[in-house]
Tab-separated table of C-alpha atoms in Angstrom:
chain	number	residue	atom	x	y	z
A	9	MET	CA	-61.246	16.834	-11.199
A	10	THR	CA	-58.240	14.659	-10.273
A	11	ALA	CA	-54.894	16.466	-10.345
A	12	VAL	CA	-52.279	14.858	-12.556
A	13	SER	CA	-48.769	14.845	-11.090
A	14	PRO	CA	-45.933	16.001	-13.336
A	15	PRO	CA	-43.814	13.308	-15.062
A	16	SER	CA	-40.815	14.195	-12.916
A	17	HIS	CA	-42.803	13.464	-9.760
A	18	ARG	CA	-44.000	10.119	-11.141
A	19	ILE	CA	-40.420	9.120	-12.034
A	20	SER	CA	-39.192	10.179	-8.604
A	21	ALA	CA	-41.955	8.182	-6.928
A	22	PHE	CA	-41.138	5.140	-9.078
A	23	PHE	CA	-37.456	5.185	-8.091
A	24	HIS	CA	-38.428	5.819	-4.461
A	25	ARG	CA	-40.346	2.528	-4.520
A	26	LYS	CA	-37.393	0.743	-6.181
A	27	PRO	CA	-34.328	1.485	-3.990
A	28	GLN	CA	-32.318	-1.376	-5.485
A	29	LEU	CA	-32.900	-0.095	-9.010
A	30	ARG	CA	-31.912	3.415	-7.906
A	31	LEU	CA	-28.722	2.090	-6.326
A	32	GLY	CA	-27.939	0.075	-9.453
A	33	LEU	CA	-28.260	3.129	-11.686
A	34	LEU	CA	-26.068	5.182	-9.369
A	35	LEU	CA	-23.346	2.519	-9.430
A	36	THR	CA	-23.490	1.856	-13.175
A	37	ALA	CA	-21.011	4.538	-14.206
A	38	PRO	CA	-18.428	3.802	-11.449
A	39	MET	CA	-18.659	0.061	-12.086
A	40	LEU	CA	-18.202	0.553	-15.833
A	41	TRP	CA	-15.145	2.704	-15.154
A	42	LEU	CA	-13.782	0.099	-12.727
A	43	GLY	CA	-14.387	-2.686	-15.227
A	44	LEU	CA	-12.848	-0.902	-18.202
A	45	ALA	CA	-10.024	1.095	-16.656
A	46	TYR	CA	-8.907	-1.206	-13.828
A	47	LEU	CA	-9.988	-4.766	-14.523
A	48	GLY	CA	-9.526	-4.226	-18.246
A	49	ALA	CA	-5.978	-2.999	-17.676
A	50	LEU	CA	-5.213	-6.033	-15.482
A	51	ALA	CA	-6.614	-8.360	-18.141
A	52	ALA	CA	-4.444	-6.673	-20.781
A	53	LEU	CA	-1.440	-7.014	-18.459
A	54	PHE	CA	-1.920	-10.764	-18.000
A	55	ILE	CA	-2.496	-11.306	-21.718
A	56	THR	CA	0.587	-9.314	-22.703
A	57	ALA	CA	2.686	-11.374	-20.282
A	58	PHE	CA	2.277	-14.378	-22.625
A	59	TRP	CA	3.556	-12.484	-25.676
A	60	SER	CA	7.142	-11.791	-26.688
A	61	THR	CA	9.294	-9.182	-28.399
A	62	ASP	CA	11.163	-9.670	-31.664
A	63	VAL	CA	14.849	-9.168	-30.845
A	64	PHE	CA	15.592	-7.699	-34.286
A	65	THR	CA	12.659	-5.359	-34.899
A	66	GLY	CA	11.624	-4.683	-31.286
A	67	LYS	CA	7.988	-5.283	-32.202
A	68	VAL	CA	5.617	-7.213	-29.962
A	69	VAL	CA	4.866	-10.718	-31.220
A	70	THR	CA	1.406	-11.879	-30.196
A	71	ASP	CA	2.212	-15.586	-30.302
A	72	TRP	CA	1.376	-17.156	-26.946
A	73	SER	CA	4.173	-18.785	-24.950
A	74	PHE	CA	5.486	-19.265	-21.406
A	75	ASP	CA	9.018	-18.126	-22.285
A	76	ASN	CA	8.799	-14.955	-20.186
A	77	PHE	CA	7.672	-16.880	-17.120
A	78	VAL	CA	10.406	-19.488	-17.643
A	79	THR	CA	12.990	-16.696	-17.763
A	80	LEU	CA	11.511	-14.975	-14.705
A	81	PHE	CA	11.537	-18.095	-12.501
A	82	SER	CA	14.707	-19.741	-13.803
A	83	ASP	CA	17.025	-16.717	-13.755
A	84	SER	CA	18.629	-16.329	-10.320
A	85	VAL	CA	18.845	-12.548	-10.766
A	86	TYR	CA	15.090	-12.155	-10.957
A	87	ARG	CA	14.534	-14.568	-8.065
A	88	THR	CA	16.914	-12.493	-5.951
A	89	ILE	CA	15.121	-9.272	-6.903
A	90	THR	CA	11.756	-10.846	-6.066
A	91	PHE	CA	12.884	-12.015	-2.613
A	92	ARG	CA	14.548	-8.652	-1.967
A	93	THR	CA	11.355	-6.799	-2.899
A	94	VAL	CA	9.145	-8.958	-0.682
A	95	GLY	CA	11.670	-8.724	2.159
A	96	ILE	CA	11.829	-4.934	1.944
A	97	ALA	CA	8.026	-4.690	1.856
A	98	LEU	CA	7.699	-6.931	4.920
A	99	LEU	CA	10.429	-5.080	6.827
A	100	VAL	CA	8.882	-1.695	6.057
A	101	THR	CA	5.517	-3.008	7.264
A	102	VAL	CA	6.970	-4.289	10.558
A	103	ILE	CA	8.927	-1.076	11.195
A	104	ASP	CA	5.895	1.083	10.494
A	105	ALA	CA	3.701	-1.048	12.768
A	106	VAL	CA	6.197	-0.805	15.646
A	107	ILE	CA	6.475	2.975	15.253
A	108	ALA	CA	2.807	3.620	14.492
A	109	PHE	CA	1.194	1.723	17.361
A	110	PRO	CA	2.466	3.843	20.290
A	111	MET	CA	1.839	7.001	18.293
A	112	ALA	CA	-1.711	5.945	17.472
A	113	PHE	CA	-2.328	4.846	21.071
A	114	ALA	CA	-1.201	8.232	22.392
A	115	MET	CA	-3.464	9.963	19.882
A	116	ALA	CA	-6.518	7.825	20.623
A	117	LYS	CA	-6.277	7.258	24.395
A	118	LEU	CA	-3.981	9.831	25.964
A	119	ALA	CA	-4.520	13.058	24.022
A	120	SER	CA	-7.410	15.441	24.607
A	121	PRO	CA	-10.020	15.820	21.836
A	122	ARG	CA	-8.414	19.072	20.682
A	123	ALA	CA	-4.940	17.509	20.707
A	124	GLN	CA	-6.284	14.515	18.785
A	125	ARG	CA	-7.407	16.733	15.932
A	126	LEU	CA	-4.052	18.507	15.849
A	127	LEU	CA	-2.143	15.218	15.904
A	128	VAL	CA	-4.228	13.765	13.075
A	129	ILE	CA	-3.472	16.871	11.008
A	130	MET	CA	0.237	16.532	11.819
A	131	VAL	CA	0.205	12.880	10.725
A	132	MET	CA	-1.562	13.711	7.465
A	133	THR	CA	0.536	16.780	6.661
A	134	PRO	CA	3.427	14.792	5.073
A	135	LEU	CA	0.916	13.278	2.644
A	136	TRP	CA	0.369	16.740	1.167
A	137	ALA	CA	4.049	17.073	0.247
A	138	SER	CA	5.402	15.704	-3.013
A	139	TYR	CA	6.677	12.145	-2.991
A	140	LEU	CA	9.811	13.214	-4.874
A	141	VAL	CA	10.545	16.054	-2.453
A	142	LYS	CA	10.448	13.648	0.499
A	143	ALA	CA	12.510	10.983	-1.267
A	144	TYR	CA	15.177	13.475	-2.336
A	145	ALA	CA	15.221	14.914	1.181
A	146	TRP	CA	16.227	11.465	2.435
A	147	ARG	CA	18.812	11.222	-0.334
A	148	THR	CA	20.353	14.435	1.001
A	149	LEU	CA	20.240	13.188	4.610
A	150	LEU	CA	21.849	9.849	3.714
A	151	SER	CA	24.544	11.188	1.380
A	152	GLY	CA	28.225	11.125	2.300
A	153	ASN	CA	28.112	14.799	3.240
A	154	GLY	CA	24.610	14.609	4.712
A	155	VAL	CA	23.315	15.449	8.155
A	156	LEU	CA	23.310	11.825	9.306
A	157	ASN	CA	27.023	11.348	8.647
A	158	TRP	CA	27.731	14.741	10.202
A	159	LEU	CA	26.035	13.604	13.415
A	160	LEU	CA	27.614	10.141	13.490
A	161	ASN	CA	31.189	10.992	12.484
A	162	PRO	CA	32.169	12.387	15.931
A	163	LEU	CA	31.097	9.011	17.387
A	164	GLY	CA	33.274	7.105	14.941
A	165	MET	CA	30.292	5.845	12.960
A	166	SER	CA	28.810	6.562	9.558
A	167	GLY	CA	25.416	6.408	7.930
A	168	PRO	CA	24.162	3.488	5.836
A	169	GLY	CA	24.738	5.296	2.544
A	170	TYR	CA	22.679	4.356	-0.480
A	171	GLY	CA	21.379	0.808	-0.710
A	172	VAL	CA	18.765	-1.534	0.724
A	173	THR	CA	18.940	0.017	4.207
A	174	ALA	CA	18.395	3.504	2.801
A	175	THR	CA	15.466	2.197	0.756
A	176	VAL	CA	13.856	0.653	3.861
A	177	ILE	CA	14.310	3.880	5.844
A	178	THR	CA	12.859	6.030	3.064
A	179	LEU	CA	9.873	3.773	2.401
A	180	SER	CA	9.164	3.435	6.137
A	181	TYR	CA	8.984	7.211	6.396
A	182	LEU	CA	6.886	7.615	3.258
A	183	TRP	CA	4.202	5.075	4.207
A	184	LEU	CA	4.098	5.596	7.994
A	185	PRO	CA	0.891	7.724	7.929
A	186	TYR	CA	-0.909	4.894	6.128
A	187	MET	CA	-0.173	2.674	9.124
A	188	ILE	CA	-0.894	5.245	11.841
A	189	LEU	CA	-4.365	6.237	10.656
A	190	PRO	CA	-5.972	2.736	10.506
A	191	ILE	CA	-4.486	1.822	13.904
A	192	TYR	CA	-5.724	5.123	15.337
A	193	ALA	CA	-9.199	4.392	13.996
A	194	GLY	CA	-9.107	0.912	15.538
A	195	LEU	CA	-7.898	2.162	18.923
A	196	GLU	CA	-10.525	4.895	18.948
A	197	LYS	CA	-13.209	2.190	18.790
A	198	LEU	CA	-11.609	0.274	21.655
A	199	PRO	CA	-13.682	0.804	24.829
A	200	THR	CA	-11.564	2.314	27.586
A	201	SER	CA	-13.635	0.326	30.081
A	202	LEU	CA	-11.991	-2.891	28.856
A	203	VAL	CA	-8.530	-1.525	29.596
A	204	ASP	CA	-9.694	-0.298	33.009
A	205	ALA	CA	-11.298	-3.673	33.755
A	206	SER	CA	-8.064	-5.467	32.912
A	207	GLY	CA	-6.176	-3.237	35.330
A	208	ASP	CA	-8.806	-3.751	38.035
A	209	LEU	CA	-8.370	-7.525	37.688
A	210	GLY	CA	-4.681	-7.173	38.424
A	211	ALA	CA	-3.225	-7.396	34.922
A	212	LYS	CA	0.026	-5.562	34.366
A	213	SER	CA	0.448	-3.139	31.466
A	214	PHE	CA	2.114	-5.690	29.164
A	215	ARG	CA	-0.529	-8.332	29.944
A	216	THR	CA	-3.286	-5.820	29.203
A	217	PHE	CA	-1.601	-4.942	25.928
A	218	ARG	CA	-1.090	-8.595	24.945
A	219	SER	CA	-4.484	-9.944	26.027
A	220	VAL	CA	-6.849	-7.007	25.452
A	221	ILE	CA	-5.495	-4.213	23.299
A	222	LEU	CA	-3.520	-6.150	20.678
A	223	PRO	CA	-6.200	-8.786	19.836
A	224	LEU	CA	-8.911	-6.143	19.452
A	225	THR	CA	-6.771	-3.827	17.314
A	226	PHE	CA	-5.065	-6.546	15.269
A	227	PRO	CA	-7.485	-6.109	12.313
A	228	ALA	CA	-6.579	-2.403	12.234
A	229	ILE	CA	-2.875	-3.267	12.165
A	230	VAL	CA	-3.446	-5.683	9.303
A	231	ALA	CA	-5.473	-3.006	7.492
A	232	GLY	CA	-2.519	-0.632	7.745
A	233	SER	CA	-0.164	-3.374	6.577
A	234	ILE	CA	-2.164	-3.707	3.365
A	235	PHE	CA	-1.183	-0.152	2.477
A	236	THR	CA	2.448	-0.293	3.577
A	237	PHE	CA	3.094	-3.735	2.089
A	238	SER	CA	1.440	-3.076	-1.273
A	239	LEU	CA	2.933	0.403	-1.696
A	240	SER	CA	6.425	-0.871	-0.884
A	241	LEU	CA	5.973	-3.918	-3.106
A	242	GLY	CA	5.241	-1.803	-6.168
A	243	ASP	CA	7.588	1.112	-5.506
A	244	TYR	CA	10.404	1.844	-7.928
A	245	ILE	CA	11.134	5.545	-7.464
A	246	ALA	CA	12.573	5.457	-3.941
A	247	VAL	CA	15.024	2.696	-4.800
A	248	LYS	CA	16.117	4.692	-7.854
A	249	ILE	CA	16.816	7.701	-5.629
A	250	VAL	CA	18.385	6.116	-2.532
A	251	GLY	CA	18.831	2.451	-3.458
A	252	GLY	CA	22.227	2.742	-5.121
A	253	THR	CA	22.747	-0.346	-7.275
A	254	SER	CA	19.880	-2.242	-5.604
A	255	GLN	CA	16.845	-3.184	-7.648
A	256	MET	CA	13.249	-4.045	-6.886
A	257	LEU	CA	10.531	-5.513	-9.091
A	258	GLY	CA	9.257	-2.053	-9.967
A	259	ASN	CA	12.656	-1.120	-11.390
A	260	VAL	CA	12.685	-4.216	-13.582
A	261	VAL	CA	9.244	-3.313	-14.930
A	262	TYR	CA	10.295	0.302	-15.543
A	263	ASP	CA	13.555	-0.647	-17.276
A	264	ASN	CA	11.870	-3.168	-19.551
A	265	ILE	CA	9.219	-0.659	-20.575
A	266	GLY	CA	11.795	2.063	-21.248
A	267	ALA	CA	15.385	1.198	-22.094
A	268	ALA	CA	14.916	-2.491	-22.948
A	269	ASN	CA	11.661	-1.912	-24.868
A	270	ASN	CA	10.371	-5.334	-23.822
A	271	LEU	CA	6.766	-4.708	-22.851
A	272	PRO	CA	5.738	-8.399	-22.619
A	273	PHE	CA	8.491	-9.222	-20.128
A	274	ALA	CA	7.646	-6.078	-18.136
A	275	ALA	CA	4.054	-7.321	-17.967
A	276	THR	CA	5.307	-10.732	-16.804
A	277	VAL	CA	7.317	-9.177	-13.967
A	278	ALA	CA	4.367	-6.937	-13.044
A	279	THR	CA	2.159	-9.987	-12.493
A	280	VAL	CA	4.349	-11.046	-9.548
A	281	PRO	CA	3.363	-8.228	-7.121
A	282	VAL	CA	-0.248	-8.482	-8.319
A	283	VAL	CA	-0.388	-12.199	-7.496
A	284	ILE	CA	1.409	-11.652	-4.175
A	285	MET	CA	-1.120	-8.993	-3.164
A	286	LEU	CA	-4.066	-11.180	-4.194
A	287	VAL	CA	-2.722	-13.982	-1.991
A	288	TYR	CA	-2.079	-11.515	0.835
A	289	LEU	CA	-5.586	-10.038	0.622
A	290	ALA	CA	-7.104	-13.512	0.590
A	291	ALA	CA	-5.102	-14.364	3.716
A	292	VAL	CA	-6.049	-11.236	5.668
A	293	ARG	CA	-9.699	-11.298	4.632
A	294	ARG	CA	-10.516	-13.641	7.512
A	295	THR	CA	-9.071	-11.220	10.098
A	296	GLY	CA	-11.720	-8.583	9.413
A	297	ALA	CA	-9.007	-6.148	8.360
A	298	LEU	CA	-10.845	-5.178	5.195
A	299	ASP	CA	-13.658	-3.783	7.364
A	300	ASN	CA	-11.177	-1.248	8.778
A	301	LEU	CA	-10.285	0.244	5.382
């Protein structure tokens, strides 16, 4: 008499023979969540950007128009804020790359395996602290009576105070781990034999860095820049805490959602960093940086 396998075994065997179907079922729920929560929210954002707000009642008017975009691109104030935001994001990215590379190189190539683990933990430790705690710590350091002024006053100098410089310093500190870790991962994959071969062929340290190390780790640097650039581009809390009277695009979005009660214009402003990041991701896609994420 032939033994009949239980239904559960037959179903398991069926899915074992259909790996693509099994993968599709596993990804159904995450893809639905991505489509509804993320892509759906972006679609709603772009649609709302073409609406307007009644100045008398404060209600959203769903008549389609380009008035918000005309205001955004024609008003010099918003153009200045846009250029300032992009400039701050780029400067933070460059500063973090300059600081992160030697740190990541020391972690990947100079430290022992035990020291590597400890250094990775030390780099990640600030990520466990609250964003607000770190931002307000920098506000205290940069204040008129802060530690920075206390150290610089005997030299006849003073700190930057609150403003764009303070915002760049704070954001550079906040996002530095996001630059160190991708570069560390890229340097860890770099064969030490290539560096040794460059030295054996007579290349000096700078030539080895420029011709061997930097080209091979450039995708990792770009991968880190995706984090630092995008996070700085959309930030609005740090500039509220240490930025003084300076504004970034995130502040304009926040103010129009809250005090101004102009949701359509807030959505219009929010499309700017989204479009900038889409262009940036399209540009860096050819570098292989996305493979390092």
